[in-house]
Amino acid sequence: MVSSGARFLWYQSKNARDLLNMGAVKRALEARAFPEDVEGQVAFVMDRFNGTITPYQNRSEITRLAERVRALAPRTLLEVGTARGGTLFLLCQAAAGDATIVSLDLPEGRNGGGFPKWKMPTYAAFAKPGQRLLFVRGNSHDPASRDKVHALMDGRPSDFIMIDGDHSYEGVKTDFELYYPLLAPGGLLALHDIRPTPYDPSIDVHRFWIEIRDRFRTEEIVETPDQPNFGIGLVHGPNAAAR
Ligand SMILES: C[S@@+](CC[C@H](N)C(=O)[O-])C[C@H]1O[C@@H](n2cnc3c(N)ncnc32)[C@H](O)[C@@H]1O
């Protein structure tokens, strides 16, 4: 079992590494020195900067998701689970040029929850010039966080929602129940880690996914059918015909 002291040290060493690399990330973002195509952008976050902005994603799955979001061109987009910002960068680049984007994560925690405030100016540079990118530091399970997100969207529904926060069964269920009602008709909601993950009992999105996948119009983005992790579930917005 890993002690809380060891976790604290691990978290601080990660932050020290990020601090060293963050200047280069920010300069590249401000100069828009990254490719325009999805594959190139996935490589930008996954293969550079020593993992500082690498998403916690399977490469082919996040590529397919980003392409899907580009086709949708959302004007309102919510992400639950900012973390290192890798997915957020890709979602900003995929969203409409005038999109309002909100990313929600826990306030910086001793055990690695959320991200430190000093990363925010770099994350803010993920946005395209005409976009509004806003951050909420709070618990996604708190209805007050949901209300804050909704207010930041000026009361508009979300065209795209990515739920990638608390991966426990109760956690993902709570997020789905709170945020699915914000999804626009014709919109898409993505749940990450829908594949069963036997080696990590804290990840139980699969149990929730099999409960809902036939109750809604859904799709799966999964690289290989029997993989023991990752996998993205897509749920279509209200008014979409059930299968
Ligand atoms: C797997 S990471 C997100 C990865 C990110 N989407 C990516 O791939 O680039 C999960 C994040 O969810 C956050 N999280 C966990 N529980 C949460 C909660 N109840 N409210 C808000 N954020 C939460 C964690 O702090 C962590 O940063």
PDB file of C-alpha atoms and ligand atoms in Angstrom:
ATOM      1  CA  MET A   1       0.000   0.000   0.000  1.00  0.00           C
ATOM      2  CA  VAL A   2       1.323   3.459  -0.895  1.00  0.00           C
ATOM      3  CA  SER A   3       1.494   5.794   2.110  1.00  0.00           C
ATOM      4  CA  SER A   4       0.072   9.323   1.902  1.00  0.00           C
ATOM      5  CA  GLY A   5       3.631  10.649   2.436  1.00  0.00           C
ATOM      6  CA  ALA A   6       4.869   8.754  -0.627  1.00  0.00           C
ATOM      7  CA  ARG A   7       1.929  10.006  -2.677  1.00  0.00           C
ATOM      8  CA  PHE A   8       2.662  13.569  -1.584  1.00  0.00           C
ATOM      9  CA  LEU A   9       6.308  13.226  -2.662  1.00  0.00           C
ATOM     10  CA  TRP A  10       5.280  11.682  -5.974  1.00  0.00           C
ATOM     11  CA  TYR A  11       2.828  14.555  -6.584  1.00  0.00           C
ATOM     12  CA  GLN A  12       5.439  17.192  -5.766  1.00  0.00           C
ATOM     13  CA  SER A  13       8.040  15.548  -8.028  1.00  0.00           C
ATOM     14  CA  LYS A  14       5.488  15.524 -10.866  1.00  0.00           C
ATOM     15  CA  ASN A  15       4.842  19.217 -10.281  1.00  0.00           C
ATOM     16  CA  ALA A  16       8.574  19.977 -10.316  1.00  0.00           C
ATOM     17  CA  ARG A  17       8.908  18.177 -13.667  1.00  0.00           C
ATOM     18  CA  ASP A  18       5.909  20.102 -15.024  1.00  0.00           C
ATOM     19  CA  LEU A  19       7.326  23.402 -13.810  1.00  0.00           C
ATOM     20  CA  LEU A  20      10.478  22.750 -15.843  1.00  0.00           C
ATOM     21  CA  ASN A  21       8.520  21.973 -19.000  1.00  0.00           C
ATOM     22  CA  MET A  22       5.601  24.387 -18.747  1.00  0.00           C
ATOM     23  CA  GLY A  23       7.450  27.361 -20.256  1.00  0.00           C
ATOM     24  CA  ALA A  24       8.071  25.420 -23.455  1.00  0.00           C
ATOM     25  CA  VAL A  25       4.425  24.326 -23.588  1.00  0.00           C
ATOM     26  CA  LYS A  26       3.201  27.913 -23.178  1.00  0.00           C
ATOM     27  CA  ARG A  27       5.587  29.276 -25.815  1.00  0.00           C
ATOM     28  CA  ALA A  28       4.481  26.621 -28.328  1.00  0.00           C
ATOM     29  CA  LEU A  29       0.814  27.358 -27.621  1.00  0.00           C
ATOM     30  CA  GLU A  30       1.198  31.128 -27.879  1.00  0.00           C
ATOM     31  CA  ALA A  31       3.092  30.815 -31.151  1.00  0.00           C
ATOM     32  CA  ARG A  32       0.454  28.287 -32.296  1.00  0.00           C
ATOM     33  CA  ALA A  33       3.406  26.051 -33.113  1.00  0.00           C
ATOM     34  CA  PHE A  34       1.398  22.856 -33.370  1.00  0.00           C
ATOM     35  CA  PRO A  35      -0.250  20.996 -36.256  1.00  0.00           C
ATOM     36  CA  GLU A  36      -3.774  21.732 -37.443  1.00  0.00           C
ATOM     37  CA  ASP A  37      -4.763  18.096 -38.005  1.00  0.00           C
ATOM     38  CA  VAL A  38      -6.082  15.856 -35.237  1.00  0.00           C
ATOM     39  CA  GLU A  39      -3.334  13.226 -35.470  1.00  0.00           C
ATOM     40  CA  GLY A  40      -0.668  15.909 -35.299  1.00  0.00           C
ATOM     41  CA  GLN A  41      -2.354  17.528 -32.306  1.00  0.00           C
ATOM     42  CA  VAL A  42      -2.618  14.172 -30.506  1.00  0.00           C
ATOM     43  CA  ALA A  43       1.123  13.688 -31.094  1.00  0.00           C
ATOM     44  CA  PHE A  44       1.729  17.245 -29.800  1.00  0.00           C
ATOM     45  CA  VAL A  45       0.183  16.440 -26.407  1.00  0.00           C
ATOM     46  CA  MET A  46       1.288  12.811 -26.163  1.00  0.00           C
ATOM     47  CA  ASP A  47       4.844  12.833 -27.436  1.00  0.00           C
ATOM     48  CA  ARG A  48       6.299  16.185 -26.390  1.00  0.00           C
ATOM     49  CA  PHE A  49       7.123  18.123 -23.231  1.00  0.00           C
ATOM     50  CA  ASN A  50       7.994  15.013 -21.170  1.00  0.00           C
ATOM     51  CA  GLY A  51       4.371  14.163 -20.517  1.00  0.00           C
ATOM     52  CA  THR A  52       3.494  17.544 -19.002  1.00  0.00           C
ATOM     53  CA  ILE A  53       0.208  17.827 -20.965  1.00  0.00           C
ATOM     54  CA  THR A  54      -0.255  14.188 -21.946  1.00  0.00           C
ATOM     55  CA  PRO A  55      -3.880  13.029 -21.734  1.00  0.00           C
ATOM     56  CA  TYR A  56      -4.780   9.869 -19.838  1.00  0.00           C
ATOM     57  CA  GLN A  57      -6.100   8.317 -23.029  1.00  0.00           C
ATOM     58  CA  ASN A  58      -5.561   5.599 -25.598  1.00  0.00           C
ATOM     59  CA  ARG A  59      -4.064   7.279 -28.690  1.00  0.00           C
ATOM     60  CA  SER A  60      -6.405   5.877 -31.317  1.00  0.00           C
ATOM     61  CA  GLU A  61      -9.491   6.380 -29.148  1.00  0.00           C
ATOM     62  CA  ILE A  62      -8.769  10.024 -28.345  1.00  0.00           C
ATOM     63  CA  THR A  63      -7.955  10.615 -32.026  1.00  0.00           C
ATOM     64  CA  ARG A  64     -11.345   9.233 -33.065  1.00  0.00           C
ATOM     65  CA  LEU A  65     -13.083  11.225 -30.352  1.00  0.00           C
ATOM     66  CA  ALA A  66     -11.365  14.473 -31.371  1.00  0.00           C
ATOM     67  CA  GLU A  67     -12.376  13.865 -34.991  1.00  0.00           C
ATOM     68  CA  ARG A  68     -15.937  13.275 -33.878  1.00  0.00           C
ATOM     69  CA  VAL A  69     -15.963  16.487 -31.843  1.00  0.00           C
ATOM     70  CA  ARG A  70     -14.556  18.413 -34.806  1.00  0.00           C
ATOM     71  CA  ALA A  71     -17.444  17.186 -36.954  1.00  0.00           C
ATOM     72  CA  LEU A  72     -19.884  18.310 -34.232  1.00  0.00           C
ATOM     73  CA  ALA A  73     -18.139  21.723 -33.884  1.00  0.00           C
ATOM     74  CA  PRO A  74     -19.643  22.385 -30.427  1.00  0.00           C
ATOM     75  CA  ARG A  75     -20.253  25.988 -29.388  1.00  0.00           C
ATOM     76  CA  THR A  76     -20.673  24.994 -25.736  1.00  0.00           C
ATOM     77  CA  LEU A  77     -18.454  22.311 -24.229  1.00  0.00           C
ATOM     78  CA  LEU A  78     -17.938  20.966 -20.715  1.00  0.00           C
ATOM     79  CA  GLU A  79     -15.116  18.762 -19.482  1.00  0.00           C
ATOM     80  CA  VAL A  80     -15.198  17.121 -16.040  1.00  0.00           C
ATOM     81  CA  GLY A  81     -11.585  16.239 -15.118  1.00  0.00           C
ATOM     82  CA  THR A  82      -8.998  18.732 -16.409  1.00  0.00           C
ATOM     83  CA  ALA A  83      -5.910  16.994 -14.928  1.00  0.00           C
ATOM     84  CA  ARG A  84      -2.843  17.615 -17.158  1.00  0.00           C
ATOM     85  CA  GLY A  85      -5.001  19.310 -19.779  1.00  0.00           C
ATOM     86  CA  GLY A  86      -4.221  16.987 -22.705  1.00  0.00           C
ATOM     87  CA  THR A  87      -7.822  16.229 -23.553  1.00  0.00           C
ATOM     88  CA  LEU A  88      -8.822  19.835 -22.932  1.00  0.00           C
ATOM     89  CA  PHE A  89      -6.305  21.068 -25.525  1.00  0.00           C
ATOM     90  CA  LEU A  90      -7.723  18.659 -28.117  1.00  0.00           C
ATOM     91  CA  LEU A  91     -11.306  19.581 -27.284  1.00  0.00           C
ATOM     92  CA  CYS A  92     -10.574  23.315 -27.586  1.00  0.00           C
ATOM     93  CA  GLN A  93      -8.998  22.764 -30.988  1.00  0.00           C
ATOM     94  CA  ALA A  94     -11.982  20.652 -32.055  1.00  0.00           C
ATOM     95  CA  ALA A  95     -14.651  23.100 -30.848  1.00  0.00           C
ATOM     96  CA  ALA A  96     -16.119  26.001 -32.828  1.00  0.00           C
ATOM     97  CA  GLY A  97     -14.059  29.167 -33.096  1.00  0.00           C
ATOM     98  CA  ASP A  98     -16.515  31.068 -30.868  1.00  0.00           C
ATOM     99  CA  ALA A  99     -17.120  28.261 -28.361  1.00  0.00           C
ATOM    100  CA  THR A 100     -17.555  28.653 -24.623  1.00  0.00           C
ATOM    101  CA  ILE A 101     -15.593  25.877 -22.931  1.00  0.00           C
ATOM    102  CA  VAL A 102     -15.696  25.057 -19.229  1.00  0.00           C
ATOM    103  CA  SER A 103     -13.308  22.611 -17.580  1.00  0.00           C
ATOM    104  CA  LEU A 104     -14.034  21.433 -14.051  1.00  0.00           C
ATOM    105  CA  ASP A 105     -11.676  19.773 -11.591  1.00  0.00           C
ATOM    106  CA  LEU A 106     -11.116  19.546  -7.865  1.00  0.00           C
ATOM    107  CA  PRO A 107      -9.060  22.297  -6.261  1.00  0.00           C
ATOM    108  CA  GLU A 108      -5.437  21.236  -5.973  1.00  0.00           C
ATOM    109  CA  GLY A 109      -5.258  18.351  -3.538  1.00  0.00           C
ATOM    110  CA  ARG A 110      -2.431  16.878  -1.567  1.00  0.00           C
ATOM    111  CA  ASN A 111      -2.977  13.517  -3.252  1.00  0.00           C
ATOM    112  CA  GLY A 112      -2.912  14.782  -6.786  1.00  0.00           C
ATOM    113  CA  GLY A 113      -6.542  15.805  -7.274  1.00  0.00           C
ATOM    114  CA  GLY A 114      -6.903  18.584  -9.779  1.00  0.00           C
ATOM    115  CA  PHE A 115      -4.040  20.835 -10.843  1.00  0.00           C
ATOM    116  CA  PRO A 116      -2.119  23.668  -9.224  1.00  0.00           C
ATOM    117  CA  LYS A 117      -3.197  27.258  -9.976  1.00  0.00           C
ATOM    118  CA  TRP A 118       0.132  28.113 -11.600  1.00  0.00           C
ATOM    119  CA  LYS A 119      -0.761  25.874 -14.544  1.00  0.00           C
ATOM    120  CA  MET A 120      -3.826  27.958 -15.392  1.00  0.00           C
ATOM    121  CA  PRO A 121      -2.171  30.580 -17.630  1.00  0.00           C
ATOM    122  CA  THR A 122      -0.780  27.764 -19.785  1.00  0.00           C
ATOM    123  CA  TYR A 123      -4.106  25.946 -19.877  1.00  0.00           C
ATOM    124  CA  ALA A 124      -5.798  29.227 -20.820  1.00  0.00           C
ATOM    125  CA  ALA A 125      -3.579  29.293 -23.926  1.00  0.00           C
ATOM    126  CA  PHE A 126      -5.259  26.066 -25.168  1.00  0.00           C
ATOM    127  CA  ALA A 127      -8.154  28.180 -26.454  1.00  0.00           C
ATOM    128  CA  LYS A 128      -8.416  29.390 -30.031  1.00  0.00           C
ATOM    129  CA  PRO A 129      -8.493  33.209 -30.360  1.00  0.00           C
ATOM    130  CA  GLY A 130     -12.307  33.654 -30.392  1.00  0.00           C
ATOM    131  CA  GLN A 131     -13.091  31.053 -27.721  1.00  0.00           C
ATOM    132  CA  ARG A 132     -13.931  31.583 -24.050  1.00  0.00           C
ATOM    133  CA  LEU A 133     -12.178  29.000 -21.844  1.00  0.00           C
ATOM    134  CA  LEU A 134     -13.225  29.018 -18.198  1.00  0.00           C
ATOM    135  CA  PHE A 135     -12.197  26.896 -15.231  1.00  0.00           C
ATOM    136  CA  VAL A 136     -14.239  25.765 -12.270  1.00  0.00           C
ATOM    137  CA  ARG A 137     -12.311  24.444  -9.290  1.00  0.00           C
ATOM    138  CA  GLY A 138     -14.797  22.370  -7.340  1.00  0.00           C
ATOM    139  CA  ASN A 139     -16.326  18.968  -6.755  1.00  0.00           C
ATOM    140  CA  SER A 140     -18.340  17.919  -9.805  1.00  0.00           C
ATOM    141  CA  HIS A 141     -20.755  16.042  -7.516  1.00  0.00           C
ATOM    142  CA  ASP A 142     -21.811  19.250  -5.820  1.00  0.00           C
ATOM    143  CA  PRO A 143     -24.945  20.656  -7.494  1.00  0.00           C
ATOM    144  CA  ALA A 144     -23.430  24.125  -6.881  1.00  0.00           C
ATOM    145  CA  SER A 145     -20.614  23.200  -9.338  1.00  0.00           C
ATOM    146  CA  ARG A 146     -23.205  22.162 -11.935  1.00  0.00           C
ATOM    147  CA  ASP A 147     -25.046  25.451 -11.418  1.00  0.00           C
ATOM    148  CA  LYS A 148     -21.803  27.389 -11.805  1.00  0.00           C
ATOM    149  CA  VAL A 149     -21.026  25.592 -15.068  1.00  0.00           C
ATOM    150  CA  HIS A 150     -24.526  26.296 -16.364  1.00  0.00           C
ATOM    151  CA  ALA A 151     -24.229  29.992 -15.434  1.00  0.00           C
ATOM    152  CA  LEU A 152     -20.838  30.255 -17.190  1.00  0.00           C
ATOM    153  CA  MET A 153     -22.527  28.853 -20.304  1.00  0.00           C
ATOM    154  CA  ASP A 154     -25.109  31.673 -19.949  1.00  0.00           C
ATOM    155  CA  GLY A 155     -27.793  29.058 -19.314  1.00  0.00           C
ATOM    156  CA  ARG A 156     -27.258  27.418 -22.707  1.00  0.00           C
ATOM    157  CA  PRO A 157     -27.180  23.611 -22.987  1.00  0.00           C
ATOM    158  CA  SER A 158     -23.835  21.931 -23.735  1.00  0.00           C
ATOM    159  CA  ASP A 159     -23.210  20.613 -27.231  1.00  0.00           C
ATOM    160  CA  PHE A 160     -20.484  18.302 -25.950  1.00  0.00           C
ATOM    161  CA  ILE A 161     -19.746  16.969 -22.463  1.00  0.00           C
ATOM    162  CA  MET A 162     -16.733  14.858 -21.488  1.00  0.00           C
ATOM    163  CA  ILE A 163     -17.035  13.050 -18.146  1.00  0.00           C
ATOM    164  CA  ASP A 164     -13.598  11.884 -17.005  1.00  0.00           C
ATOM    165  CA  GLY A 165     -13.513  12.733 -13.290  1.00  0.00           C
ATOM    166  CA  ASP A 166     -14.358  10.371 -10.431  1.00  0.00           C
ATOM    167  CA  HIS A 167     -14.225   6.866 -11.968  1.00  0.00           C
ATOM    168  CA  SER A 168     -16.035   5.017  -9.160  1.00  0.00           C
ATOM    169  CA  TYR A 169     -19.503   3.634  -9.948  1.00  0.00           C
ATOM    170  CA  GLU A 170     -21.208   6.128  -7.638  1.00  0.00           C
ATOM    171  CA  GLY A 171     -18.969   8.952  -8.897  1.00  0.00           C
ATOM    172  CA  VAL A 172     -19.676   8.497 -12.591  1.00  0.00           C
ATOM    173  CA  LYS A 173     -23.373   7.865 -11.916  1.00  0.00           C
ATOM    174  CA  THR A 174     -23.601  11.124  -9.960  1.00  0.00           C
ATOM    175  CA  ASP A 175     -21.808  13.038 -12.726  1.00  0.00           C
ATOM    176  CA  PHE A 176     -24.049  11.541 -15.395  1.00  0.00           C
ATOM    177  CA  GLU A 177     -27.214  12.333 -13.468  1.00  0.00           C
ATOM    178  CA  LEU A 178     -26.079  15.923 -12.826  1.00  0.00           C
ATOM    179  CA  TYR A 179     -24.671  16.788 -16.250  1.00  0.00           C
ATOM    180  CA  TYR A 180     -26.678  14.765 -18.793  1.00  0.00           C
ATOM    181  CA  PRO A 181     -29.645  17.129 -18.283  1.00  0.00           C
ATOM    182  CA  LEU A 182     -27.362  19.955 -19.510  1.00  0.00           C
ATOM    183  CA  LEU A 183     -26.737  18.170 -22.830  1.00  0.00           C
ATOM    184  CA  ALA A 184     -28.236  19.818 -25.915  1.00  0.00           C
ATOM    185  CA  PRO A 185     -30.525  17.920 -28.275  1.00  0.00           C
ATOM    186  CA  GLY A 186     -28.170  16.696 -31.001  1.00  0.00           C
ATOM    187  CA  GLY A 187     -25.256  16.915 -28.564  1.00  0.00           C
ATOM    188  CA  LEU A 188     -22.898  14.176 -27.406  1.00  0.00           C
ATOM    189  CA  LEU A 189     -21.707  13.137 -23.946  1.00  0.00           C
ATOM    190  CA  ALA A 190     -18.550  11.027 -23.621  1.00  0.00           C
ATOM    191  CA  LEU A 191     -17.751   8.763 -20.669  1.00  0.00           C
ATOM    192  CA  HIS A 192     -14.150   7.669 -20.363  1.00  0.00           C
ATOM    193  CA  ASP A 193     -12.894   4.248 -19.163  1.00  0.00           C
ATOM    194  CA  ILE A 194     -15.954   2.196 -20.042  1.00  0.00           C
ATOM    195  CA  ARG A 195     -13.916  -1.014 -20.404  1.00  0.00           C
ATOM    196  CA  PRO A 196     -13.699  -3.198 -17.271  1.00  0.00           C
ATOM    197  CA  THR A 197     -10.431  -2.453 -15.468  1.00  0.00           C
ATOM    198  CA  PRO A 198      -9.814  -5.511 -13.248  1.00  0.00           C
ATOM    199  CA  TYR A 199      -6.435  -4.321 -11.954  1.00  0.00           C
ATOM    200  CA  ASP A 200      -7.800  -1.049 -10.541  1.00  0.00           C
ATOM    201  CA  PRO A 201     -10.889  -1.343  -8.310  1.00  0.00           C
ATOM    202  CA  SER A 202     -11.214   2.458  -8.154  1.00  0.00           C
ATOM    203  CA  ILE A 203     -12.265   2.443 -11.846  1.00  0.00           C
ATOM    204  CA  ASP A 204     -15.798   1.085 -12.203  1.00  0.00           C
ATOM    205  CA  VAL A 205     -17.257   3.109 -15.066  1.00  0.00           C
ATOM    206  CA  HIS A 206     -17.974  -0.161 -16.904  1.00  0.00           C
ATOM    207  CA  ARG A 207     -20.652  -1.164 -14.381  1.00  0.00           C
ATOM    208  CA  PHE A 208     -22.456   2.121 -14.939  1.00  0.00           C
ATOM    209  CA  TRP A 209     -21.962   1.958 -18.717  1.00  0.00           C
ATOM    210  CA  ILE A 210     -23.656  -1.444 -19.065  1.00  0.00           C
ATOM    211  CA  GLU A 211     -26.600  -0.100 -17.063  1.00  0.00           C
ATOM    212  CA  ILE A 212     -27.204   2.821 -19.415  1.00  0.00           C
ATOM    213  CA  ARG A 213     -25.934   1.784 -22.828  1.00  0.00           C
ATOM    214  CA  ASP A 214     -29.250   0.332 -23.960  1.00  0.00           C
ATOM    215  CA  ARG A 215     -31.396   2.985 -22.306  1.00  0.00           C
ATOM    216  CA  PHE A 216     -29.963   5.746 -24.523  1.00  0.00           C
ATOM    217  CA  ARG A 217     -28.695   6.009 -28.076  1.00  0.00           C
ATOM    218  CA  THR A 218     -25.037   5.131 -27.523  1.00  0.00           C
ATOM    219  CA  GLU A 219     -21.833   4.255 -29.367  1.00  0.00           C
ATOM    220  CA  GLU A 220     -18.471   2.927 -28.253  1.00  0.00           C
ATOM    221  CA  ILE A 221     -14.999   4.024 -29.277  1.00  0.00           C
ATOM    222  CA  VAL A 222     -12.811   1.109 -28.190  1.00  0.00           C
ATOM    223  CA  GLU A 223      -9.535   0.198 -29.867  1.00  0.00           C
ATOM    224  CA  THR A 224      -9.719  -3.572 -29.279  1.00  0.00           C
ATOM    225  CA  PRO A 225     -12.829  -5.384 -28.006  1.00  0.00           C
ATOM    226  CA  ASP A 226     -11.224  -7.179 -25.038  1.00  0.00           C
ATOM    227  CA  GLN A 227      -8.817  -4.496 -23.797  1.00  0.00           C
ATOM    228  CA  PRO A 228      -8.608  -4.233 -19.988  1.00  0.00           C
ATOM    229  CA  ASN A 229      -8.857  -0.436 -19.762  1.00  0.00           C
ATOM    230  CA  PHE A 230      -9.773   2.826 -21.480  1.00  0.00           C
ATOM    231  CA  GLY A 231     -12.650   2.878 -23.970  1.00  0.00           C
ATOM    232  CA  ILE A 232     -14.955   5.826 -24.600  1.00  0.00           C
ATOM    233  CA  GLY A 233     -18.737   5.602 -24.455  1.00  0.00           C
ATOM    234  CA  LEU A 234     -20.781   8.168 -26.364  1.00  0.00           C
ATOM    235  CA  VAL A 235     -24.330   9.044 -25.342  1.00  0.00           C
ATOM    236  CA  HIS A 236     -26.454  11.089 -27.706  1.00  0.00           C
ATOM    237  CA  GLY A 237     -28.416  14.037 -26.415  1.00  0.00           C
ATOM    238  CA  PRO A 238     -32.109  13.975 -25.527  1.00  0.00           C
ATOM    239  CA  ASN A 239     -34.560  13.498 -28.405  1.00  0.00           C
ATOM    240  CA  ALA A 240     -32.097  11.146 -30.149  1.00  0.00           C
ATOM    241  CA  ALA A 241     -33.969   7.964 -31.094  1.00  0.00           C
ATOM    242  CA  ALA A 242     -33.144   4.959 -28.869  1.00  0.00           C
ATOM    243  CA  ARG A 243     -31.641   1.967 -30.669  1.00  0.00           C
TER     244      ARG A 243
HETATM  245  C1  LIG B   1      -8.236  10.780 -15.408  1.00  0.00           C
HETATM  246  S1  LIG B   1      -8.058  12.427 -14.907  1.00  0.00           S
HETATM  247  C2  LIG B   1      -8.684  13.343 -16.278  1.00  0.00           C
HETATM  248  C3  LIG B   1      -7.842  13.194 -17.499  1.00  0.00           C
HETATM  249  C4  LIG B   1      -8.061  14.208 -18.574  1.00  0.00           C
HETATM  250  N1  LIG B   1      -9.432  14.261 -19.021  1.00  0.00           N
HETATM  251  C5  LIG B   1      -7.164  13.886 -19.749  1.00  0.00           C
HETATM  252  O1  LIG B   1      -7.174  12.747 -20.240  1.00  0.00           O
HETATM  253  O2  LIG B   1      -6.438  14.788 -20.176  1.00  0.00           O
HETATM  254  C6  LIG B   1      -9.316  12.612 -13.718  1.00  0.00           C
HETATM  255  C7  LIG B   1      -9.410  14.003 -13.125  1.00  0.00           C
HETATM  256  O3  LIG B   1     -10.687  14.083 -12.497  1.00  0.00           O
HETATM  257  C8  LIG B   1     -10.560  14.832 -11.319  1.00  0.00           C
HETATM  258  N2  LIG B   1     -11.663  14.474 -10.420  1.00  0.00           N
HETATM  259  C9  LIG B   1     -11.842  13.335  -9.712  1.00  0.00           C
HETATM  260  N3  LIG B   1     -12.947  13.401  -8.962  1.00  0.00           N
HETATM  261  C10 LIG B   1     -13.489  14.621  -9.182  1.00  0.00           C
HETATM  262  C11 LIG B   1     -14.621  15.309  -8.685  1.00  0.00           C
HETATM  263  N4  LIG B   1     -15.456  14.736  -7.801  1.00  0.00           N
HETATM  264  N5  LIG B   1     -14.856  16.572  -9.120  1.00  0.00           N
HETATM  265  C12 LIG B   1     -14.045  17.170 -10.004  1.00  0.00           C
HETATM  266  N6  LIG B   1     -12.952  16.573 -10.518  1.00  0.00           N
HETATM  267  C13 LIG B   1     -12.669  15.318 -10.122  1.00  0.00           C
HETATM  268  C14 LIG B   1      -9.192  14.466 -10.774  1.00  0.00           C
HETATM  269  O4  LIG B   1      -8.727  15.480  -9.907  1.00  0.00           O
HETATM  270  C15 LIG B   1      -8.375  14.315 -12.044  1.00  0.00           C
HETATM  271  O5  LIG B   1      -7.700  15.509 -12.355  1.00  0.00           O
END
